[in-house]
Coordinates of N, CA, C and O in Angstrom, one line a residue:
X14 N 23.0 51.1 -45.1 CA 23.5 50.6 -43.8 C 23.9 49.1 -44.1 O 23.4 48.6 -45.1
X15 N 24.6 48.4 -43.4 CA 25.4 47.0 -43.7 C 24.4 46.3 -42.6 O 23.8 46.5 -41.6
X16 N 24.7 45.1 -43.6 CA 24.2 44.0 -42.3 C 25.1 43.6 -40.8 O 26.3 43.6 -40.7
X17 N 24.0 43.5 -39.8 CA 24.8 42.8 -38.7 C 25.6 42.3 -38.6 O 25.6 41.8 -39.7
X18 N 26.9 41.8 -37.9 CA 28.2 41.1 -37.9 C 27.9 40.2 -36.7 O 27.7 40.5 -35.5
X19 N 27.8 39.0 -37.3 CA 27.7 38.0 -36.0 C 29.0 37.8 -35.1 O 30.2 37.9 -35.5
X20 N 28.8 37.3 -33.8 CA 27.3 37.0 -33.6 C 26.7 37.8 -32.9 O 27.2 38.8 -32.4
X21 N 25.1 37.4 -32.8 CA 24.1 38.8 -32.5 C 23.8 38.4 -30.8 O 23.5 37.2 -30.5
X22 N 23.8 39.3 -29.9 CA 24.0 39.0 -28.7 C 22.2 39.8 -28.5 O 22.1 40.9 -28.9
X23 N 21.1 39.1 -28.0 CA 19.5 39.7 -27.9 C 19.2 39.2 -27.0 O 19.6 38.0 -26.7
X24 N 18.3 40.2 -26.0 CA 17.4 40.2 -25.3 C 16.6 39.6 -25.2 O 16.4 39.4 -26.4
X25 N 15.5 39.0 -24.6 CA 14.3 39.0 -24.7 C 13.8 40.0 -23.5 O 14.6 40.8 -22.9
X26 N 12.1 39.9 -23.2 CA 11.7 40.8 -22.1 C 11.4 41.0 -20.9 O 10.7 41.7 -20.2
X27 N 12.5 39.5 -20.6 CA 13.0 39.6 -19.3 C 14.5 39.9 -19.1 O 15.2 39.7 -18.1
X28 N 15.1 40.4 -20.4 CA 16.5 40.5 -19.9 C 17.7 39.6 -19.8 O 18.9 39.8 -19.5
X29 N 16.5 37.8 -20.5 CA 17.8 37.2 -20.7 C 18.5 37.0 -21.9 O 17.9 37.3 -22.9
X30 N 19.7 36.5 -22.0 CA 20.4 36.9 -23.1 C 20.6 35.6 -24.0 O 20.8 34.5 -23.5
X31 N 20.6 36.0 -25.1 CA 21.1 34.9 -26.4 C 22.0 34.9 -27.1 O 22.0 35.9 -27.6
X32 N 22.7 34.2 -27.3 CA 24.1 34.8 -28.1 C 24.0 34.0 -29.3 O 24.2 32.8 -29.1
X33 N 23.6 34.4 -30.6 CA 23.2 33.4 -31.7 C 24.7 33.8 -32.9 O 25.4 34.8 -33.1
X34 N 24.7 32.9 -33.4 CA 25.7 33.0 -34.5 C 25.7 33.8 -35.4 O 26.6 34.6 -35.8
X35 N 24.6 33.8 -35.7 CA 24.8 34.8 -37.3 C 23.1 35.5 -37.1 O 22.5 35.3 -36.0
X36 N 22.6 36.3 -38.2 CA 21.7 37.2 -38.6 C 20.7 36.0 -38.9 O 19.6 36.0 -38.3
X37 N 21.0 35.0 -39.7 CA 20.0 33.9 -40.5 C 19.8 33.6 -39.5 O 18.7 33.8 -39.0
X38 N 20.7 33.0 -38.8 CA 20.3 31.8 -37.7 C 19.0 32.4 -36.7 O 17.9 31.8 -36.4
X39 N 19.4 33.9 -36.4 CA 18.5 34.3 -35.4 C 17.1 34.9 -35.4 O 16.2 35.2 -34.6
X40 N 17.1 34.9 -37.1 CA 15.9 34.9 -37.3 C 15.2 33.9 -37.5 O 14.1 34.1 -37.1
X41 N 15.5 32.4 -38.1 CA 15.0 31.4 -37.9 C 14.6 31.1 -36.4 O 13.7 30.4 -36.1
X42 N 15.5 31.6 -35.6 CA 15.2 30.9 -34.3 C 14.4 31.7 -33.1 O 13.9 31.2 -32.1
X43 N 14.5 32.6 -33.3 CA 13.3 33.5 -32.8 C 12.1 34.2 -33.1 O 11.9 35.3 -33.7
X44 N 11.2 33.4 -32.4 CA 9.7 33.3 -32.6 C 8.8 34.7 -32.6 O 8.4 35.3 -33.6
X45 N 8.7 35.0 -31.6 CA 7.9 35.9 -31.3 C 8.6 37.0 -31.5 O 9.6 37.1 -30.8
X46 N 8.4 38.0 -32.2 CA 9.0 39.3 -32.0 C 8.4 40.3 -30.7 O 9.1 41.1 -30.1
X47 N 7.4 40.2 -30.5 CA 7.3 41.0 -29.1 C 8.0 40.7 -27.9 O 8.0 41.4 -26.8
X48 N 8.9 39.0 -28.1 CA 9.2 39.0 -26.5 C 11.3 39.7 -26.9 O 12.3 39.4 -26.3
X49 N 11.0 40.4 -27.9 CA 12.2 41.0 -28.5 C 12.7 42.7 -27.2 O 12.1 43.8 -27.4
X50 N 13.6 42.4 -26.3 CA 13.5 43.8 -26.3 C 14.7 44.9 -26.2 O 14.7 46.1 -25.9
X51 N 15.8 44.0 -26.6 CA 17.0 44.7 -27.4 C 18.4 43.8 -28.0 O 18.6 42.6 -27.7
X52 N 19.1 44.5 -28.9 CA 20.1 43.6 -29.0 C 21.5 44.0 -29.8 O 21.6 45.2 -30.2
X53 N 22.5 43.1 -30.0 CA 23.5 43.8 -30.7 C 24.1 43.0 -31.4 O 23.8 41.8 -31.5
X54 N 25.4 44.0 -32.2 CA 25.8 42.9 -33.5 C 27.3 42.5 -32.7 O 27.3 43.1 -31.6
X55 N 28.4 41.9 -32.9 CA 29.3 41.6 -32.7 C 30.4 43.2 -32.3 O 31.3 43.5 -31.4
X56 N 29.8 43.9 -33.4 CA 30.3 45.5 -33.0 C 30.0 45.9 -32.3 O 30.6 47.0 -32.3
X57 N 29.1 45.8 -31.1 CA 27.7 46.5 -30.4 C 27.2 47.3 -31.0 O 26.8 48.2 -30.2
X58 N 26.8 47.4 -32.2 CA 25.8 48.0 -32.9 C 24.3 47.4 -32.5 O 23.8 46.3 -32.6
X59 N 23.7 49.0 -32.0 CA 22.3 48.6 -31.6 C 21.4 47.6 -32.5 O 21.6 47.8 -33.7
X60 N 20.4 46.7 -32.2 CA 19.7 46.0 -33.6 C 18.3 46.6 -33.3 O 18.2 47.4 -32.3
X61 N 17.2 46.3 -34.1 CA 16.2 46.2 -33.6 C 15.4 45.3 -34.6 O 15.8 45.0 -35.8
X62 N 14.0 44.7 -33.9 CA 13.5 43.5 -34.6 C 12.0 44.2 -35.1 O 11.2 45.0 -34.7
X63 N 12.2 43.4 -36.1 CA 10.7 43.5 -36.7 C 10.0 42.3 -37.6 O 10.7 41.5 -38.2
X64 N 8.8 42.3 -37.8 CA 7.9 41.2 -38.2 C 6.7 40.9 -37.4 O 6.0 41.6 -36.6
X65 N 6.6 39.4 -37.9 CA 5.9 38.8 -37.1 C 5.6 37.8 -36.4 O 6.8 37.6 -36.9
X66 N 5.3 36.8 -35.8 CA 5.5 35.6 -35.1 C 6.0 34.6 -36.7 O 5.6 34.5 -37.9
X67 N 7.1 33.9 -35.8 CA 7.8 33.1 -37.1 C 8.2 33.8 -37.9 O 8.1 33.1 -39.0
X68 N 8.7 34.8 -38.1 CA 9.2 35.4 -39.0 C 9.6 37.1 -38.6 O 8.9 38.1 -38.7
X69 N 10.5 37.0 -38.3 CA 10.9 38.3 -37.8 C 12.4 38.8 -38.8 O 12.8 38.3 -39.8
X70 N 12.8 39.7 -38.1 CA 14.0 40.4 -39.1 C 14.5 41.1 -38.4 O 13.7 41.6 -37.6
X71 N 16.0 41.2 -38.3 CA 16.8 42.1 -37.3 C 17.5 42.8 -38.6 O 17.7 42.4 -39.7
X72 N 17.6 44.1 -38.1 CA 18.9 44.9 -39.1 C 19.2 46.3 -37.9 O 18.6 46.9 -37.1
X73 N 20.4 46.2 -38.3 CA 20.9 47.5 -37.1 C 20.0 48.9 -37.3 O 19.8 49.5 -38.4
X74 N 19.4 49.5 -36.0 CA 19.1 50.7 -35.7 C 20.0 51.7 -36.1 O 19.4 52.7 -36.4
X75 N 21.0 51.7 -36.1 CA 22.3 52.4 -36.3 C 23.5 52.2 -36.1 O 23.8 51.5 -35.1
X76 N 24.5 52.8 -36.9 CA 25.9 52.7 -37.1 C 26.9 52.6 -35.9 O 27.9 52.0 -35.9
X77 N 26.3 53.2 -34.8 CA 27.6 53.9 -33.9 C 27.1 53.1 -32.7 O 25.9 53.0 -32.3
X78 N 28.4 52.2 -32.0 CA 28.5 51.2 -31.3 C 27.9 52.0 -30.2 O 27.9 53.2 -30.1
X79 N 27.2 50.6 -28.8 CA 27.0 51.3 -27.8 C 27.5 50.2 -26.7 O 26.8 49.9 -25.8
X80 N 28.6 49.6 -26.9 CA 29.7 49.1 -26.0 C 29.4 49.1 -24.4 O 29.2 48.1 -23.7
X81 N 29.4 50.4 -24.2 CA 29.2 50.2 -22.2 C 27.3 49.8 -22.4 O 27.0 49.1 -21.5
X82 N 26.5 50.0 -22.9 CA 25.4 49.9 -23.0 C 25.1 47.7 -23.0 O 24.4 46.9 -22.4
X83 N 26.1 47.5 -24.0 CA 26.0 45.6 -24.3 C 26.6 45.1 -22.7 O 26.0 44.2 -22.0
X84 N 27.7 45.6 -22.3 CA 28.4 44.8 -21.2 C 27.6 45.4 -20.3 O 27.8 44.8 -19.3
X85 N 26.6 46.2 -20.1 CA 26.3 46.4 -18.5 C 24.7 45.1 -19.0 O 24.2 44.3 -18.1
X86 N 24.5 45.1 -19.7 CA 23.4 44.1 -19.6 C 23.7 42.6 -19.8 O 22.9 41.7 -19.6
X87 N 25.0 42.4 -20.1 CA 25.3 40.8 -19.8 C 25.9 40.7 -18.8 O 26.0 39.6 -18.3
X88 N 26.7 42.0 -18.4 CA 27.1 41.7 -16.4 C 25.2 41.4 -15.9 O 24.6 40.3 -15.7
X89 N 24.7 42.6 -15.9 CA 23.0 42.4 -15.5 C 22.5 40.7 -15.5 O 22.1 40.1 -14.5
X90 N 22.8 40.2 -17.0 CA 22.3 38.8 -17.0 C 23.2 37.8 -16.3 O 22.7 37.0 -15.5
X91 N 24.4 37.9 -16.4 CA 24.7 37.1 -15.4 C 24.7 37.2 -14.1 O 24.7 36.2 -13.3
X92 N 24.7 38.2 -13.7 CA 24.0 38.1 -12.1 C 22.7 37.8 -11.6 O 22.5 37.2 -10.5
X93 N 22.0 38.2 -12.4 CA 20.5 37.3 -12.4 C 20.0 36.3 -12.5 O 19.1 35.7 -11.9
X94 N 21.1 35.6 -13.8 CA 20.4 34.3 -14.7 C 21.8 33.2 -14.3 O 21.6 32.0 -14.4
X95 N 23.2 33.8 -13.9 CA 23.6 32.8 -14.1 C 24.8 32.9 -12.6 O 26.0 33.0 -12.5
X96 N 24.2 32.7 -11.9 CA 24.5 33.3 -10.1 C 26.5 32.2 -10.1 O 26.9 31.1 -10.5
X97 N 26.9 33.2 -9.7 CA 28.3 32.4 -9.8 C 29.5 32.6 -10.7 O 30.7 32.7 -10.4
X98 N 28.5 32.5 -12.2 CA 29.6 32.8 -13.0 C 29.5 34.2 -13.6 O 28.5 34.9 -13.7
X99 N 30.8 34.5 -14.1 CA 31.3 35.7 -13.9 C 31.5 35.9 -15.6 O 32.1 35.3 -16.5
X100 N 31.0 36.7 -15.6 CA 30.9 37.0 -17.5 C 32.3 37.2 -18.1 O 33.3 36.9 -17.3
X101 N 32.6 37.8 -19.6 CA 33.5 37.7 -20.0 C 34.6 38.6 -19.3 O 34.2 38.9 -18.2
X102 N 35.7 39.0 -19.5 CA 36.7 39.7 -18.7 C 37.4 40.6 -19.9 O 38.2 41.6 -19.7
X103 N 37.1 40.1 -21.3 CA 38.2 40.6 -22.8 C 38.1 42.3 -22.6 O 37.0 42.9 -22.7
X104 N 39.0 42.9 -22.3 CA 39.2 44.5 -22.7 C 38.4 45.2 -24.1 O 37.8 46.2 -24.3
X105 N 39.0 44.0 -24.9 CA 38.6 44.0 -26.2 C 37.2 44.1 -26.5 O 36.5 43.4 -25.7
X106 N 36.8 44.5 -27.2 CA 35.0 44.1 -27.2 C 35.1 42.7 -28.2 O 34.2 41.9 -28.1
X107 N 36.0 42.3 -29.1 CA 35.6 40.9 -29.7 C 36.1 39.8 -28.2 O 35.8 38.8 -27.6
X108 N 36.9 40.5 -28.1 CA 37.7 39.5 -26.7 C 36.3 39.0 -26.4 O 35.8 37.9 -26.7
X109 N 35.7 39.8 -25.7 CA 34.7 40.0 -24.6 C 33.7 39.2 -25.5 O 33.4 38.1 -25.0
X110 N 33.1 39.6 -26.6 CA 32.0 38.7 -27.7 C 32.6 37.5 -27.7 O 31.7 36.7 -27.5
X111 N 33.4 36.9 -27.8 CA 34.3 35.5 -27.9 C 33.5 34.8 -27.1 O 32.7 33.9 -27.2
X112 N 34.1 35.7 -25.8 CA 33.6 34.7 -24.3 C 32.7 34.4 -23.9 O 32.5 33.6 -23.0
X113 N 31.3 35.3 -24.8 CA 29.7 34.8 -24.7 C 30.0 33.3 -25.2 O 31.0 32.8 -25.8
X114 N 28.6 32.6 -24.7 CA 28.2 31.3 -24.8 C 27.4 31.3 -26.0 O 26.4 31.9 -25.8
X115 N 27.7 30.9 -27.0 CA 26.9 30.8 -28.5 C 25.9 29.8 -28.2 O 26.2 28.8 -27.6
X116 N 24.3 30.1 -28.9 CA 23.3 28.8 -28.7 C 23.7 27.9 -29.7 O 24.2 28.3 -30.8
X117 N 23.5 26.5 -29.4 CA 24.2 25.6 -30.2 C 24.9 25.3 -31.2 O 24.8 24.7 -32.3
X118 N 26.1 26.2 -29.9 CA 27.4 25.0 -30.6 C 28.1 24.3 -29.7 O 29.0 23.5 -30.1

């Protein structure tokens, strides 16, 4: 199986969302693996996390994208987390990955 294609769009276990650059980056920057509770790669390929505090590892659960599965949970997050604004609009699924907000940059 191939590595992730950033950037990796995760959950935590309330459902809000991260949009991290790359595979490295997101494992350096995410702590806890239990507050992990889904995510995707650029393809919407499912991820899943494993490890342990400070040190965790993402690699795809599987090959075959789950597209309506990624956009109904960042419509979800933005109506919860970010009242007003209106998430991406791209037809395209990179379109649409584009228009996520990447953590710092």
């Amino acid at each position: 199986m191939t590595a992730p294609t950033g950037p990796l769009v995760l959950f935590d276990d309330d459902y809000y969302m991260y949009v991290l650059q790359d595979r490295a980056f997101a494992e350096a920057w995410w702590e806890m693996p239990d507050e992990y509770a889904c995510g995707f790669d650029a393809l919407a390929r499912p991820l899943r996390m494993t490890g342990e505090p400070h040190r965790v590892t993402l690699e795809l659960s599987g090959d075959e994208p789950a597209e309506a599965d990624l956009r109904r949970l960042v419509a979800d997050h933005y109506r919860r987390f970010l009242k007003g604004q209106t998430p991406p609009q791209g037809s395209a699924l990179a379109e649409f990955i584009a228009g996520l907000p990447v953590e710092g940059s």
